[in-house]
């Protein structure tokens, strides 16, 4: 991967906090859901409930598509990422605790929560490993994308 595009991807990951992740339901229909995320380089993590539809979908098929972007009133300022990735349930306690420790760093302005932070036992944590990343940047032309394989 070209270093300039890698820096662009990392900058977009660092400046955002939510993504839309699409999984496949048992009936074959995609299910898109907005979730918060943290990242360690190009590896993304998100949490969901142990009994959630996302967790059930990912237990059957680890493929996801995701988007990370923001709203803008300037059409030519549209930018963001879309990715194809594989989701893996984090089972290593140390990795899970590392992910949970990253969450407050993504939300530095957040005051105390009205409830305790979840523990690895309370949630499912998924690690997303990208296989293809599309970098969208309309400032370089309408619909301009750079496609990167990982």
Short mmCIF file of C-alpha atoms in Angstrom, two decimals:
data_model
loop_
_atom_site.label_atom_id
_atom_site.label_comp_id
_atom_site.label_asym_id
_atom_site.label_seq_id
_atom_site.Cartn_x
_atom_site.Cartn_y
_atom_site.Cartn_z
CA UNK A 1 0.00 0.00 0.00
CA UNK A 2 1.29 3.44 -0.94
CA UNK A 3 2.35 5.42 2.17
CA UNK A 4 0.40 8.54 1.15
CA UNK A 5 -2.88 6.63 0.79
CA UNK A 6 -2.18 4.78 4.06
CA UNK A 7 -1.81 8.14 5.84
CA UNK A 8 -5.08 9.35 4.29
CA UNK A 9 -6.90 6.22 5.46
CA UNK A 10 -5.48 6.49 8.98
CA UNK A 11 -6.41 10.19 9.15
CA UNK A 12 -10.01 9.39 8.16
CA UNK A 13 -10.17 6.58 10.72
CA UNK A 14 -8.80 8.87 13.43
CA UNK A 15 -11.19 11.75 12.74
CA UNK A 16 -14.37 9.65 12.88
CA UNK A 17 -16.02 7.56 15.57
CA UNK A 18 -18.98 5.81 13.98
CA UNK A 19 -19.40 3.54 11.00
CA UNK A 20 -22.16 1.69 9.27
CA UNK A 21 -21.44 -2.01 9.21
CA UNK A 22 -23.40 -4.39 6.99
CA UNK A 23 -23.66 -8.09 7.80
CA UNK A 24 -25.66 -10.86 6.17
CA UNK A 25 -28.81 -12.09 7.84
CA UNK A 26 -29.81 -15.77 7.66
CA UNK A 27 -32.44 -14.94 5.00
CA UNK A 28 -29.70 -13.47 2.78
CA UNK A 29 -30.69 -9.83 3.22
CA UNK A 30 -27.96 -7.41 4.30
CA UNK A 31 -28.39 -5.70 7.65
CA UNK A 32 -26.72 -2.29 8.00
CA UNK A 33 -26.22 -0.90 11.49
CA UNK A 34 -24.48 2.17 12.86
CA UNK A 35 -21.89 1.35 15.51
CA UNK A 36 -19.07 3.12 17.27
CA UNK A 37 -15.56 1.92 16.55
CA UNK A 38 -11.95 2.21 17.61
CA UNK A 39 -8.96 1.34 15.51
CA UNK A 40 -5.40 0.20 15.95
CA UNK A 41 -3.85 1.15 12.65
CA UNK A 42 -5.98 -0.34 9.89
CA UNK A 43 -7.60 -2.85 12.23
CA UNK A 44 -11.05 -1.76 13.43
CA UNK A 45 -12.99 -2.97 16.45
CA UNK A 46 -16.62 -2.63 17.46
CA UNK A 47 -18.79 -3.90 20.29
CA UNK A 48 -22.27 -5.34 20.22
CA UNK A 49 -24.57 -7.24 22.51
CA UNK A 50 -23.92 -10.96 22.91
CA UNK A 51 -27.44 -11.76 21.72
CA UNK A 52 -27.59 -9.11 18.97
CA UNK A 53 -28.52 -9.83 15.38
CA UNK A 54 -25.03 -8.63 14.32
CA UNK A 55 -23.34 -11.20 16.55
CA UNK A 56 -25.59 -13.96 15.20
CA UNK A 57 -25.00 -12.85 11.60
CA UNK A 58 -21.22 -12.78 12.08
CA UNK A 59 -21.22 -16.22 13.70
CA UNK A 60 -22.63 -17.56 10.43
CA UNK A 61 -20.69 -15.40 7.93
CA UNK A 62 -17.68 -13.27 8.84
CA UNK A 63 -17.87 -10.97 5.79
CA UNK A 64 -18.81 -7.33 6.34
CA UNK A 65 -19.00 -4.17 4.33
CA UNK A 66 -18.63 -0.89 6.14
CA UNK A 67 -18.62 2.82 5.52
CA UNK A 68 -17.11 5.69 7.48
CA UNK A 69 -18.07 9.20 6.47
CA UNK A 70 -19.70 12.42 7.60
CA UNK A 71 -22.46 14.74 6.50
CA UNK A 72 -21.47 17.85 4.58
CA UNK A 73 -23.42 20.64 2.89
CA UNK A 74 -20.71 20.91 0.19
CA UNK A 75 -21.15 18.19 -2.43
CA UNK A 76 -17.51 18.40 -3.46
CA UNK A 77 -16.35 17.94 0.16
CA UNK A 78 -17.72 14.40 0.42
CA UNK A 79 -15.03 12.08 1.71
CA UNK A 80 -14.90 8.79 3.51
CA UNK A 81 -14.02 5.13 3.42
CA UNK A 82 -15.76 1.96 2.44
CA UNK A 83 -14.27 -1.41 3.20
CA UNK A 84 -14.73 -5.09 2.68
CA UNK A 85 -13.49 -6.88 5.77
CA UNK A 86 -13.56 -10.10 7.73
CA UNK A 87 -14.88 -9.96 11.29
CA UNK A 88 -13.33 -12.09 14.00
CA UNK A 89 -14.68 -12.44 17.52
CA UNK A 90 -12.08 -11.26 20.01
CA UNK A 91 -11.63 -14.05 22.55
CA UNK A 92 -8.27 -13.03 23.99
CA UNK A 93 -8.94 -11.19 27.28
CA UNK A 94 -5.89 -8.91 26.95
CA UNK A 95 -6.90 -7.82 23.44
CA UNK A 96 -10.49 -7.23 24.59
CA UNK A 97 -9.35 -5.09 27.51
CA UNK A 98 -7.05 -3.13 25.18
CA UNK A 99 -10.01 -2.39 22.90
CA UNK A 100 -12.18 -1.28 25.81
CA UNK A 101 -9.35 1.00 27.00
CA UNK A 102 -9.26 2.64 23.55
CA UNK A 103 -12.93 3.68 23.73
CA UNK A 104 -12.51 6.67 26.09
CA UNK A 105 -9.68 7.97 23.87
CA UNK A 106 -12.11 8.10 20.94
CA UNK A 107 -14.53 10.20 23.03
CA UNK A 108 -12.29 12.59 25.03
CA UNK A 109 -15.11 15.09 25.66
CA UNK A 110 -17.36 12.42 27.17
CA UNK A 111 -18.07 12.98 30.83
CA UNK A 112 -18.72 10.16 33.27
CA UNK A 113 -21.11 7.56 31.93
CA UNK A 114 -24.38 7.01 33.81
CA UNK A 115 -23.46 3.32 34.01
CA UNK A 116 -20.23 1.32 34.24
CA UNK A 117 -18.19 0.65 31.11
CA UNK A 118 -18.90 -2.84 29.79
CA UNK A 119 -16.42 -5.60 30.47
CA UNK A 120 -15.35 -8.25 27.96
CA UNK A 121 -17.91 -10.53 29.61
CA UNK A 122 -20.76 -8.08 28.92
CA UNK A 123 -20.30 -7.61 25.18
CA UNK A 124 -19.03 -9.18 22.01
CA UNK A 125 -16.00 -7.44 20.52
CA UNK A 126 -15.25 -7.94 16.85
CA UNK A 127 -11.95 -7.26 15.10
CA UNK A 128 -12.35 -6.17 11.49
CA UNK A 129 -9.50 -6.95 9.12
CA UNK A 130 -9.91 -5.09 5.82
CA UNK A 131 -9.33 -6.84 2.51
CA UNK A 132 -10.31 -3.95 0.23
CA UNK A 133 -10.50 -0.23 1.10
CA UNK A 134 -12.06 2.41 -1.11
CA UNK A 135 -11.06 5.99 -0.28
CA UNK A 136 -13.72 8.44 -1.44
CA UNK A 137 -12.61 12.05 -2.05
CA UNK A 138 -14.86 14.31 -4.15
CA UNK A 139 -12.39 17.18 -3.80
CA UNK A 140 -10.33 15.29 -6.41
CA UNK A 141 -13.32 14.99 -8.77
CA UNK A 142 -16.96 13.94 -8.61
CA UNK A 143 -17.10 10.39 -7.24
CA UNK A 144 -13.30 10.03 -7.12
CA UNK A 145 -12.12 6.89 -5.31
CA UNK A 146 -8.79 5.22 -4.75
CA UNK A 147 -9.09 1.46 -4.39
CA UNK A 148 -6.58 -0.32 -2.16
CA UNK A 149 -6.26 -4.04 -1.59
CA UNK A 150 -4.83 -5.16 1.72
#
